[in-house]
Amino acid sequence: MASTTNPLVTSSQSGDDLNGKTSPVSVSNSDVERTICGIPVGNQATFERRVMRRIDLRVLPLLGILYSLALIDRSNLGVARIAGMGEDLELSIGSRYSLVSCVYFIPYILLELPSNMLLRTFGTRNLLSFCVIAWGAVQLAMAFVPNWQYLALCRVLLGAFEAGFFPALVFIITTWYRRHEVQKRLAGFYLISLLTGGFSAIVAYGFSHLAGKAGLAGWSWIFVIEGAVTIFFGCVAWAFLPGFPDNNTFLNSEETRFILERIEEDRGDSLPDTVTLWKAFEHLSDWKIWVYGLMFLCATIPAYAIGFFITVILSGMGWNLEFALLLSAPPYVFAALSVFVFAWLSDHFRSRAIFLAAQTILTLVGFAITGFVERPGWRYFGLFLGNAGSAGCVPGILAYSSNNIVSHSKRAVTTAIIISFGGLGGIIATTIFRQQDFPRYIPGISVTISCQALLLVLLGVLTLNFRYHNKTKRNTLQPAMGGRIDFLYTL
């Protein structure tokens, strides 16, 4: 993979290897007095920390909150169901509940790539804030559906409006940071959603106690309040969404140039290339994109399974509704801590595959304990491990893929394809955990464990391929002989 030529490049750089080392470069006397964006090299570290802290505060909290709302709005069906919606809309008949859960993912999968390709055309602020307000309105409308068919229709619209949101967030975040800064940032915005998602079931159940107010059922109040909150933050997003580095409005010109130069030095794609249909087809011919997608599918199956069914699984262990809701939160708190620790280690050691493998094994062990151990306490402990491992694999795979991509057009295509496979994982999760398998869900847990084994195999194939290409590039482009290693894969 070769880096692209860019006018911001002022000198030769060398790519990072898997240990974070760089090839030796000659230093001239002029380099000693060098300045970057008018900042003396001696003061660069202080300037860099200040600018990066400003970017972190502007980019991560808002995107984390918005993604939290997306997760809550797509997965609150379980609480609404046990709060009376299942009985009122007769969702227990046949496979109605699984169908209503599943139809969300059809437009979600189909519209992700077109949305990401049009992100710059419409503008991040315009497109994403519209999506947030639109799905908030759909969420609110779900409070008034008279039957399960209208509920299914609302879920289709919800999937359509949420489709481009997550890939756009990943696309935006990965353009702001160097390769070995990305996973901490992805984990940072993702753990906000984990924490809020962990307590959302409890909060939603509290909303359901408003039953009878304004003539609405308790489950209707869940959708009314959460939909209104989403619409409010959609308006906030229109004012404060950060956009891309090259067209941002919150940094001054000196700070913007500094950010673009450090990205250019890292991977050579600080400025965007034009996204065309021909380029999209060219990028889609890269087999590695599809391997990333399959890996993401395997990681999202356990994540969605826990998100949709944790209260049902806990109820099957013998706990009543209130205890099941309360016990659903601690595994998410543990997962948030685990996600950030693994992300910090991965960025610190500049290595992705080994930590992805560790978290995949954690998921596999956790689901094996939950599925095949008899004692409820141990089964509950398995949910901690399974949730932590699968939650960590989500930003881990996104970081692994984004580290090994050059060009904005390929980044747009790749993130959309990978996350659309996550939608397929959602479909699989909603169909393999069947009502007739309650309370142990052995078939669903067995499929989930098998997918973790497949993820390990795919990760091994991809990593060996990257290692081979890095070795070939080092052997054919020797810096001491005048060669230059522009880009090496992150392992």
PDB file of C-alpha atoms in Angstrom, residues 144-425:
ATOM      1  CA  PHE A 144     -48.384   5.918  19.600  1.00  0.00           C
ATOM      2  CA  VAL A 145     -48.329   2.811  17.378  1.00  0.00           C
ATOM      3  CA  PRO A 146     -51.635   0.857  17.593  1.00  0.00           C
ATOM      4  CA  ASN A 147     -50.257  -2.542  16.537  1.00  0.00           C
ATOM      5  CA  TRP A 148     -47.064  -4.477  15.894  1.00  0.00           C
ATOM      6  CA  GLN A 149     -47.140  -3.800  12.128  1.00  0.00           C
ATOM      7  CA  TYR A 150     -46.813  -0.044  12.663  1.00  0.00           C
ATOM      8  CA  LEU A 151     -44.083  -0.723  15.206  1.00  0.00           C
ATOM      9  CA  ALA A 152     -42.192  -2.694  12.551  1.00  0.00           C
ATOM     10  CA  LEU A 153     -42.593   0.185  10.096  1.00  0.00           C
ATOM     11  CA  CYS A 154     -41.153   2.616  12.651  1.00  0.00           C
ATOM     12  CA  ARG A 155     -38.220   0.272  13.195  1.00  0.00           C
ATOM     13  CA  VAL A 156     -37.517   0.281   9.447  1.00  0.00           C
ATOM     14  CA  LEU A 157     -37.475   4.099   9.432  1.00  0.00           C
ATOM     15  CA  LEU A 158     -35.288   4.108  12.543  1.00  0.00           C
ATOM     16  CA  GLY A 159     -32.762   1.880  10.772  1.00  0.00           C
ATOM     17  CA  ALA A 160     -32.804   4.104   7.691  1.00  0.00           C
ATOM     18  CA  PHE A 161     -32.058   7.300   9.631  1.00  0.00           C
ATOM     19  CA  GLU A 162     -29.434   5.712  11.885  1.00  0.00           C
ATOM     20  CA  ALA A 163     -27.704   3.963   8.954  1.00  0.00           C
ATOM     21  CA  GLY A 164     -25.044   6.524   8.125  1.00  0.00           C
ATOM     22  CA  PHE A 165     -24.428   7.736  11.640  1.00  0.00           C
ATOM     23  CA  PHE A 166     -21.962   5.287  13.196  1.00  0.00           C
ATOM     24  CA  PRO A 167     -19.753   4.904  10.080  1.00  0.00           C
ATOM     25  CA  ALA A 168     -19.657   8.687   9.757  1.00  0.00           C
ATOM     26  CA  LEU A 169     -18.509   9.051  13.375  1.00  0.00           C
ATOM     27  CA  VAL A 170     -15.718   6.519  12.877  1.00  0.00           C
ATOM     28  CA  PHE A 171     -14.762   8.165   9.565  1.00  0.00           C
ATOM     29  CA  ILE A 172     -14.547  11.597  11.203  1.00  0.00           C
ATOM     30  CA  ILE A 173     -12.612  10.479  14.296  1.00  0.00           C
ATOM     31  CA  THR A 174     -10.006   8.526  12.325  1.00  0.00           C
ATOM     32  CA  THR A 175      -9.172  11.577  10.163  1.00  0.00           C
ATOM     33  CA  TRP A 176      -8.182  13.671  13.201  1.00  0.00           C
ATOM     34  CA  TYR A 177      -5.554  11.423  14.802  1.00  0.00           C
ATOM     35  CA  ARG A 178      -2.375   9.531  14.062  1.00  0.00           C
ATOM     36  CA  ARG A 179      -2.656   5.796  13.620  1.00  0.00           C
ATOM     37  CA  HIS A 180      -1.460   4.951  17.123  1.00  0.00           C
ATOM     38  CA  GLU A 181      -3.712   7.509  18.780  1.00  0.00           C
ATOM     39  CA  VAL A 182      -6.925   6.241  17.224  1.00  0.00           C
ATOM     40  CA  GLN A 183      -8.015   3.314  19.391  1.00  0.00           C
ATOM     41  CA  LYS A 184      -7.996   5.299  22.652  1.00  0.00           C
ATOM     42  CA  ARG A 185     -10.216   7.895  20.976  1.00  0.00           C
ATOM     43  CA  LEU A 186     -12.580   5.335  19.482  1.00  0.00           C
ATOM     44  CA  ALA A 187     -12.747   3.614  22.860  1.00  0.00           C
ATOM     45  CA  GLY A 188     -13.310   6.970  24.580  1.00  0.00           C
ATOM     46  CA  PHE A 189     -16.416   7.802  22.591  1.00  0.00           C
ATOM     47  CA  TYR A 190     -17.578   4.174  22.652  1.00  0.00           C
ATOM     48  CA  LEU A 191     -17.293   3.771  26.428  1.00  0.00           C
ATOM     49  CA  ILE A 192     -19.621   6.768  26.873  1.00  0.00           C
ATOM     50  CA  SER A 193     -22.226   4.739  25.015  1.00  0.00           C
ATOM     51  CA  LEU A 194     -21.418   1.636  27.084  1.00  0.00           C
ATOM     52  CA  LEU A 195     -21.968   3.430  30.374  1.00  0.00           C
ATOM     53  CA  THR A 196     -25.159   5.172  29.310  1.00  0.00           C
ATOM     54  CA  GLY A 197     -26.394   1.996  27.636  1.00  0.00           C
ATOM     55  CA  GLY A 198     -25.721  -0.010  30.772  1.00  0.00           C
ATOM     56  CA  PHE A 199     -28.014   2.160  32.863  1.00  0.00           C
ATOM     57  CA  SER A 200     -30.533   2.938  30.113  1.00  0.00           C
ATOM     58  CA  ALA A 201     -32.638  -0.145  30.901  1.00  0.00           C
ATOM     59  CA  ILE A 202     -33.022   0.948  34.524  1.00  0.00           C
ATOM     60  CA  VAL A 203     -33.875   4.518  33.526  1.00  0.00           C
ATOM     61  CA  ALA A 204     -36.326   3.349  30.866  1.00  0.00           C
ATOM     62  CA  TYR A 205     -38.042   1.100  33.374  1.00  0.00           C
ATOM     63  CA  GLY A 206     -38.374   4.147  35.633  1.00  0.00           C
ATOM     64  CA  PHE A 207     -40.042   6.039  32.779  1.00  0.00           C
ATOM     65  CA  SER A 208     -42.541   3.207  32.449  1.00  0.00           C
ATOM     66  CA  HIS A 209     -43.884   4.051  35.917  1.00  0.00           C
ATOM     67  CA  LEU A 210     -45.449   7.154  34.384  1.00  0.00           C
ATOM     68  CA  ALA A 211     -48.177   4.817  33.127  1.00  0.00           C
ATOM     69  CA  GLY A 212     -51.529   6.576  32.989  1.00  0.00           C
ATOM     70  CA  LYS A 213     -50.098  10.097  32.743  1.00  0.00           C
ATOM     71  CA  ALA A 214     -51.644  11.950  29.776  1.00  0.00           C
ATOM     72  CA  GLY A 215     -53.498   8.760  28.962  1.00  0.00           C
ATOM     73  CA  LEU A 216     -50.330   6.949  27.795  1.00  0.00           C
ATOM     74  CA  ALA A 217     -49.163   3.471  28.703  1.00  0.00           C
ATOM     75  CA  GLY A 218     -45.908   3.118  30.632  1.00  0.00           C
ATOM     76  CA  TRP A 219     -44.016   1.739  27.625  1.00  0.00           C
ATOM     77  CA  SER A 220     -45.190   4.719  25.543  1.00  0.00           C
ATOM     78  CA  TRP A 221     -43.500   7.096  27.962  1.00  0.00           C
ATOM     79  CA  ILE A 222     -40.164   5.356  27.305  1.00  0.00           C
ATOM     80  CA  PHE A 223     -40.377   6.307  23.623  1.00  0.00           C
ATOM     81  CA  VAL A 224     -41.771   9.813  24.275  1.00  0.00           C
ATOM     82  CA  ILE A 225     -38.993  10.854  26.676  1.00  0.00           C
ATOM     83  CA  GLU A 226     -36.107   9.190  24.841  1.00  0.00           C
ATOM     84  CA  GLY A 227     -37.335  10.510  21.482  1.00  0.00           C
ATOM     85  CA  ALA A 228     -37.597  14.069  22.822  1.00  0.00           C
ATOM     86  CA  VAL A 229     -34.090  13.896  24.306  1.00  0.00           C
ATOM     87  CA  THR A 230     -32.715  12.678  20.961  1.00  0.00           C
ATOM     88  CA  ILE A 231     -34.385  15.551  19.074  1.00  0.00           C
ATOM     89  CA  PHE A 232     -32.884  18.044  21.534  1.00  0.00           C
ATOM     90  CA  PHE A 233     -29.361  16.701  21.046  1.00  0.00           C
ATOM     91  CA  GLY A 234     -29.915  16.675  17.291  1.00  0.00           C
ATOM     92  CA  CYS A 235     -30.362  20.453  17.501  1.00  0.00           C
ATOM     93  CA  VAL A 236     -27.213  20.702  19.637  1.00  0.00           C
ATOM     94  CA  ALA A 237     -25.352  18.617  17.045  1.00  0.00           C
ATOM     95  CA  TRP A 238     -26.215  21.053  14.267  1.00  0.00           C
ATOM     96  CA  ALA A 239     -24.413  23.801  16.171  1.00  0.00           C
ATOM     97  CA  PHE A 240     -21.383  21.889  17.471  1.00  0.00           C
ATOM     98  CA  LEU A 241     -20.545  18.866  15.269  1.00  0.00           C
ATOM     99  CA  PRO A 242     -16.800  19.066  14.510  1.00  0.00           C
ATOM    100  CA  GLY A 243     -16.504  18.024  10.830  1.00  0.00           C
ATOM    101  CA  PHE A 244     -13.184  17.072   9.213  1.00  0.00           C
ATOM    102  CA  PRO A 245      -9.766  18.591  10.012  1.00  0.00           C
ATOM    103  CA  ASP A 246      -9.351  20.360   6.667  1.00  0.00           C
ATOM    104  CA  ASN A 247     -12.653  22.267   6.941  1.00  0.00           C
ATOM    105  CA  ASN A 248     -13.117  22.628  10.693  1.00  0.00           C
ATOM    106  CA  THR A 249     -14.288  25.913  12.214  1.00  0.00           C
ATOM    107  CA  PHE A 250     -13.070  25.649  15.826  1.00  0.00           C
ATOM    108  CA  LEU A 251      -9.278  25.665  15.282  1.00  0.00           C
ATOM    109  CA  ASN A 252      -7.350  28.645  13.969  1.00  0.00           C
ATOM    110  CA  SER A 253      -5.299  28.355  10.785  1.00  0.00           C
ATOM    111  CA  GLU A 254      -2.045  27.659  12.639  1.00  0.00           C
ATOM    112  CA  GLU A 255      -3.593  24.840  14.665  1.00  0.00           C
ATOM    113  CA  THR A 256      -5.297  23.380  11.607  1.00  0.00           C
ATOM    114  CA  ARG A 257      -2.055  23.335   9.638  1.00  0.00           C
ATOM    115  CA  PHE A 258      -0.297  21.657  12.554  1.00  0.00           C
ATOM    116  CA  ILE A 259      -2.940  18.892  12.667  1.00  0.00           C
ATOM    117  CA  LEU A 260      -2.784  18.355   8.909  1.00  0.00           C
ATOM    118  CA  GLU A 261       1.016  18.160   8.972  1.00  0.00           C
ATOM    119  CA  ARG A 262       1.130  15.559  11.743  1.00  0.00           C
ATOM    120  CA  ILE A 263      -1.448  13.408   9.885  1.00  0.00           C
ATOM    121  CA  GLU A 264       0.498  13.805   6.644  1.00  0.00           C
ATOM    122  CA  GLU A 265       3.676  12.741   8.386  1.00  0.00           C
ATOM    123  CA  ASP A 266       1.954   9.698   9.861  1.00  0.00           C
ATOM    124  CA  ARG A 267       0.171   8.250   6.820  1.00  0.00           C
ATOM    125  CA  GLY A 268       0.090  10.750   3.941  1.00  0.00           C
ATOM    126  CA  ASP A 269      -3.659  11.425   3.620  1.00  0.00           C
ATOM    127  CA  SER A 270      -4.303  14.650   5.524  1.00  0.00           C
ATOM    128  CA  LEU A 271      -6.307  16.177   2.666  1.00  0.00           C
ATOM    129  CA  PRO A 272      -9.308  14.436   1.073  1.00  0.00           C
ATOM    130  CA  ASP A 273      -9.411  12.867  -2.347  1.00  0.00           C
ATOM    131  CA  THR A 274     -12.623  12.957  -4.356  1.00  0.00           C
ATOM    132  CA  VAL A 275     -15.048  10.106  -3.704  1.00  0.00           C
ATOM    133  CA  THR A 276     -16.315   8.691  -7.001  1.00  0.00           C
ATOM    134  CA  LEU A 277     -18.298   5.615  -7.942  1.00  0.00           C
ATOM    135  CA  TRP A 278     -15.292   4.215  -9.809  1.00  0.00           C
ATOM    136  CA  LYS A 279     -13.085   4.639  -6.728  1.00  0.00           C
ATOM    137  CA  ALA A 280     -15.723   2.975  -4.578  1.00  0.00           C
ATOM    138  CA  PHE A 281     -15.754  -0.103  -6.826  1.00  0.00           C
ATOM    139  CA  GLU A 282     -11.964  -0.133  -6.850  1.00  0.00           C
ATOM    140  CA  HIS A 283     -11.834  -0.058  -3.056  1.00  0.00           C
ATOM    141  CA  LEU A 284     -14.490  -2.760  -2.806  1.00  0.00           C
ATOM    142  CA  SER A 285     -12.233  -5.084  -4.815  1.00  0.00           C
ATOM    143  CA  ASP A 286      -9.759  -5.165  -1.899  1.00  0.00           C
ATOM    144  CA  TRP A 287     -10.366  -8.518  -0.181  1.00  0.00           C
ATOM    145  CA  LYS A 288      -9.133  -7.175   3.164  1.00  0.00           C
ATOM    146  CA  ILE A 289     -12.215  -4.941   3.504  1.00  0.00           C
ATOM    147  CA  TRP A 290     -14.436  -8.021   3.478  1.00  0.00           C
ATOM    148  CA  VAL A 291     -12.269  -9.799   6.046  1.00  0.00           C
ATOM    149  CA  TYR A 292     -12.546  -6.767   8.344  1.00  0.00           C
ATOM    150  CA  GLY A 293     -16.296  -6.900   7.808  1.00  0.00           C
ATOM    151  CA  LEU A 294     -16.557 -10.577   8.735  1.00  0.00           C
ATOM    152  CA  MET A 295     -14.456  -9.937  11.835  1.00  0.00           C
ATOM    153  CA  PHE A 296     -16.761  -7.081  12.832  1.00  0.00           C
ATOM    154  CA  LEU A 297     -19.809  -9.302  12.260  1.00  0.00           C
ATOM    155  CA  CYS A 298     -18.354 -11.904  14.619  1.00  0.00           C
ATOM    156  CA  ALA A 299     -17.671  -9.241  17.254  1.00  0.00           C
ATOM    157  CA  THR A 300     -21.099  -7.621  17.084  1.00  0.00           C
ATOM    158  CA  ILE A 301     -23.126 -10.832  17.476  1.00  0.00           C
ATOM    159  CA  PRO A 302     -22.301 -11.150  21.210  1.00  0.00           C
ATOM    160  CA  ALA A 303     -22.545  -7.386  21.691  1.00  0.00           C
ATOM    161  CA  TYR A 304     -26.054  -7.235  20.212  1.00  0.00           C
ATOM    162  CA  ALA A 305     -27.095 -10.448  21.957  1.00  0.00           C
ATOM    163  CA  ILE A 306     -26.260  -8.981  25.347  1.00  0.00           C
ATOM    164  CA  GLY A 307     -27.796  -5.621  24.439  1.00  0.00           C
ATOM    165  CA  PHE A 308     -31.100  -7.136  23.350  1.00  0.00           C
ATOM    166  CA  PHE A 309     -31.386 -10.111  25.691  1.00  0.00           C
ATOM    167  CA  ILE A 310     -29.435  -9.447  28.909  1.00  0.00           C
ATOM    168  CA  THR A 311     -32.546  -8.796  31.010  1.00  0.00           C
ATOM    169  CA  VAL A 312     -34.229 -11.882  29.531  1.00  0.00           C
ATOM    170  CA  ILE A 313     -31.116 -14.006  30.176  1.00  0.00           C
ATOM    171  CA  LEU A 314     -30.923 -12.746  33.773  1.00  0.00           C
ATOM    172  CA  SER A 315     -34.623 -13.465  34.259  1.00  0.00           C
ATOM    173  CA  GLY A 316     -33.939 -17.008  33.080  1.00  0.00           C
ATOM    174  CA  MET A 317     -31.346 -17.348  35.836  1.00  0.00           C
ATOM    175  CA  GLY A 318     -34.107 -16.909  38.394  1.00  0.00           C
ATOM    176  CA  TRP A 319     -34.042 -13.197  39.201  1.00  0.00           C
ATOM    177  CA  ASN A 320     -37.230 -11.147  39.115  1.00  0.00           C
ATOM    178  CA  LEU A 321     -37.702  -8.178  36.780  1.00  0.00           C
ATOM    179  CA  GLU A 322     -36.367  -5.485  39.126  1.00  0.00           C
ATOM    180  CA  PHE A 323     -33.235  -7.462  40.003  1.00  0.00           C
ATOM    181  CA  ALA A 324     -32.680  -8.404  36.346  1.00  0.00           C
ATOM    182  CA  LEU A 325     -32.718  -4.715  35.390  1.00  0.00           C
ATOM    183  CA  LEU A 326     -30.386  -3.741  38.238  1.00  0.00           C
ATOM    184  CA  LEU A 327     -27.985  -6.583  37.473  1.00  0.00           C
ATOM    185  CA  SER A 328     -27.827  -5.595  33.793  1.00  0.00           C
ATOM    186  CA  ALA A 329     -25.776  -2.448  34.585  1.00  0.00           C
ATOM    187  CA  PRO A 330     -22.569  -3.784  36.281  1.00  0.00           C
ATOM    188  CA  PRO A 331     -21.381  -5.786  33.237  1.00  0.00           C
ATOM    189  CA  TYR A 332     -21.403  -2.552  31.210  1.00  0.00           C
ATOM    190  CA  VAL A 333     -19.385  -0.680  33.838  1.00  0.00           C
ATOM    191  CA  PHE A 334     -16.795  -3.458  33.817  1.00  0.00           C
ATOM    192  CA  ALA A 335     -16.821  -3.476  30.006  1.00  0.00           C
ATOM    193  CA  ALA A 336     -16.164   0.281  29.853  1.00  0.00           C
ATOM    194  CA  LEU A 337     -13.095  -0.113  32.086  1.00  0.00           C
ATOM    195  CA  SER A 338     -11.849  -3.111  30.098  1.00  0.00           C
ATOM    196  CA  VAL A 339     -12.350  -1.375  26.747  1.00  0.00           C
ATOM    197  CA  PHE A 340     -10.269   1.631  27.746  1.00  0.00           C
ATOM    198  CA  VAL A 341      -7.458  -0.429  29.334  1.00  0.00           C
ATOM    199  CA  PHE A 342      -7.087  -2.596  26.221  1.00  0.00           C
ATOM    200  CA  ALA A 343      -7.252   0.484  23.960  1.00  0.00           C
ATOM    201  CA  TRP A 344      -4.533   2.234  25.970  1.00  0.00           C
ATOM    202  CA  LEU A 345      -2.313  -0.856  25.836  1.00  0.00           C
ATOM    203  CA  SER A 346      -2.918  -1.257  22.102  1.00  0.00           C
ATOM    204  CA  ASP A 347      -1.986   2.360  21.344  1.00  0.00           C
ATOM    205  CA  HIS A 348       0.944   2.336  23.780  1.00  0.00           C
ATOM    206  CA  PHE A 349       2.533  -0.772  22.285  1.00  0.00           C
ATOM    207  CA  ARG A 350       1.423   0.171  18.746  1.00  0.00           C
ATOM    208  CA  SER A 351      -0.031  -3.269  18.236  1.00  0.00           C
ATOM    209  CA  ARG A 352      -3.580  -4.312  17.385  1.00  0.00           C
ATOM    210  CA  ALA A 353      -3.792  -8.038  16.641  1.00  0.00           C
ATOM    211  CA  ILE A 354      -2.550  -9.445  19.957  1.00  0.00           C
ATOM    212  CA  PHE A 355      -4.992  -7.365  22.004  1.00  0.00           C
ATOM    213  CA  LEU A 356      -7.865  -8.151  19.632  1.00  0.00           C
ATOM    214  CA  ALA A 357      -7.095 -11.853  20.056  1.00  0.00           C
ATOM    215  CA  ALA A 358      -7.078 -11.511  23.851  1.00  0.00           C
ATOM    216  CA  GLN A 359     -10.479  -9.812  23.897  1.00  0.00           C
ATOM    217  CA  THR A 360     -11.939 -12.359  21.484  1.00  0.00           C
ATOM    218  CA  ILE A 361     -10.815 -15.182  23.773  1.00  0.00           C
ATOM    219  CA  LEU A 362     -12.351 -13.280  26.699  1.00  0.00           C
ATOM    220  CA  THR A 363     -15.677 -13.192  24.833  1.00  0.00           C
ATOM    221  CA  LEU A 364     -15.488 -16.888  23.984  1.00  0.00           C
ATOM    222  CA  VAL A 365     -14.755 -17.898  27.582  1.00  0.00           C
ATOM    223  CA  GLY A 366     -17.476 -15.613  28.940  1.00  0.00           C
ATOM    224  CA  PHE A 367     -20.221 -17.016  26.729  1.00  0.00           C
ATOM    225  CA  ALA A 368     -19.067 -20.575  27.412  1.00  0.00           C
ATOM    226  CA  ILE A 369     -19.448 -19.945  31.158  1.00  0.00           C
ATOM    227  CA  THR A 370     -22.874 -18.299  30.711  1.00  0.00           C
ATOM    228  CA  GLY A 371     -24.125 -21.078  28.481  1.00  0.00           C
ATOM    229  CA  PHE A 372     -22.776 -24.255  30.037  1.00  0.00           C
ATOM    230  CA  VAL A 373     -22.183 -23.639  33.753  1.00  0.00           C
ATOM    231  CA  GLU A 374     -25.123 -24.444  36.047  1.00  0.00           C
ATOM    232  CA  ARG A 375     -24.684 -21.988  38.932  1.00  0.00           C
ATOM    233  CA  PRO A 376     -26.362 -18.578  38.291  1.00  0.00           C
ATOM    234  CA  GLY A 377     -23.523 -16.643  39.933  1.00  0.00           C
ATOM    235  CA  TRP A 378     -20.956 -18.089  37.541  1.00  0.00           C
ATOM    236  CA  ARG A 379     -23.272 -17.562  34.584  1.00  0.00           C
ATOM    237  CA  TYR A 380     -23.620 -13.908  35.582  1.00  0.00           C
ATOM    238  CA  PHE A 381     -19.821 -13.665  35.816  1.00  0.00           C
ATOM    239  CA  GLY A 382     -19.673 -14.994  32.251  1.00  0.00           C
ATOM    240  CA  LEU A 383     -21.743 -12.002  31.102  1.00  0.00           C
ATOM    241  CA  PHE A 384     -19.062  -9.698  32.521  1.00  0.00           C
ATOM    242  CA  LEU A 385     -16.351 -11.418  30.482  1.00  0.00           C
ATOM    243  CA  GLY A 386     -18.442 -11.769  27.320  1.00  0.00           C
ATOM    244  CA  ASN A 387     -19.612  -8.167  27.374  1.00  0.00           C
ATOM    245  CA  ALA A 388     -16.133  -6.781  28.082  1.00  0.00           C
ATOM    246  CA  GLY A 389     -14.497  -8.820  25.331  1.00  0.00           C
ATOM    247  CA  SER A 390     -17.077  -8.128  22.624  1.00  0.00           C
ATOM    248  CA  ALA A 391     -17.313  -4.434  23.507  1.00  0.00           C
ATOM    249  CA  GLY A 392     -13.534  -4.104  23.252  1.00  0.00           C
ATOM    250  CA  CYS A 393     -13.393  -5.821  19.868  1.00  0.00           C
ATOM    251  CA  VAL A 394     -15.676  -3.177  18.309  1.00  0.00           C
ATOM    252  CA  PRO A 395     -13.242  -0.211  18.588  1.00  0.00           C
ATOM    253  CA  GLY A 396     -10.319  -2.633  18.230  1.00  0.00           C
ATOM    254  CA  ILE A 397     -11.370  -3.843  14.776  1.00  0.00           C
ATOM    255  CA  LEU A 398     -12.249  -0.302  13.674  1.00  0.00           C
ATOM    256  CA  ALA A 399      -8.810   0.914  14.786  1.00  0.00           C
ATOM    257  CA  TYR A 400      -7.055  -2.051  13.134  1.00  0.00           C
ATOM    258  CA  SER A 401      -8.751  -1.339   9.816  1.00  0.00           C
ATOM    259  CA  SER A 402      -8.353   2.460   9.914  1.00  0.00           C
ATOM    260  CA  ASN A 403      -4.632   2.114  10.738  1.00  0.00           C
ATOM    261  CA  ASN A 404      -4.083   0.192   7.520  1.00  0.00           C
ATOM    262  CA  ILE A 405      -5.919   2.483   5.099  1.00  0.00           C
ATOM    263  CA  VAL A 406      -4.638   5.457   3.121  1.00  0.00           C
ATOM    264  CA  SER A 407      -6.974   8.009   1.444  1.00  0.00           C
ATOM    265  CA  HIS A 408     -10.264   9.503   2.580  1.00  0.00           C
ATOM    266  CA  SER A 409     -12.267   7.773  -0.145  1.00  0.00           C
ATOM    267  CA  LYS A 410     -11.102   4.327   0.956  1.00  0.00           C
ATOM    268  CA  ARG A 411     -11.683   5.262   4.591  1.00  0.00           C
ATOM    269  CA  ALA A 412     -15.286   6.237   3.758  1.00  0.00           C
ATOM    270  CA  VAL A 413     -15.939   2.994   1.874  1.00  0.00           C
ATOM    271  CA  THR A 414     -14.192   0.735   4.380  1.00  0.00           C
ATOM    272  CA  THR A 415     -15.874   2.088   7.521  1.00  0.00           C
ATOM    273  CA  ALA A 416     -19.302   1.836   5.865  1.00  0.00           C
ATOM    274  CA  ILE A 417     -18.767  -1.761   4.721  1.00  0.00           C
ATOM    275  CA  ILE A 418     -17.355  -2.890   8.071  1.00  0.00           C
ATOM    276  CA  ILE A 419     -20.183  -1.381  10.086  1.00  0.00           C
ATOM    277  CA  SER A 420     -22.810  -2.716   7.666  1.00  0.00           C
ATOM    278  CA  PHE A 421     -21.491  -6.184   8.539  1.00  0.00           C
ATOM    279  CA  GLY A 422     -22.203  -5.205  12.128  1.00  0.00           C
ATOM    280  CA  GLY A 423     -25.827  -4.814  11.031  1.00  0.00           C
ATOM    281  CA  LEU A 424     -25.740  -8.384   9.750  1.00  0.00           C
ATOM    282  CA  GLY A 425     -24.428  -9.368  13.164  1.00  0.00           C
TER     283      GLY A 425
END
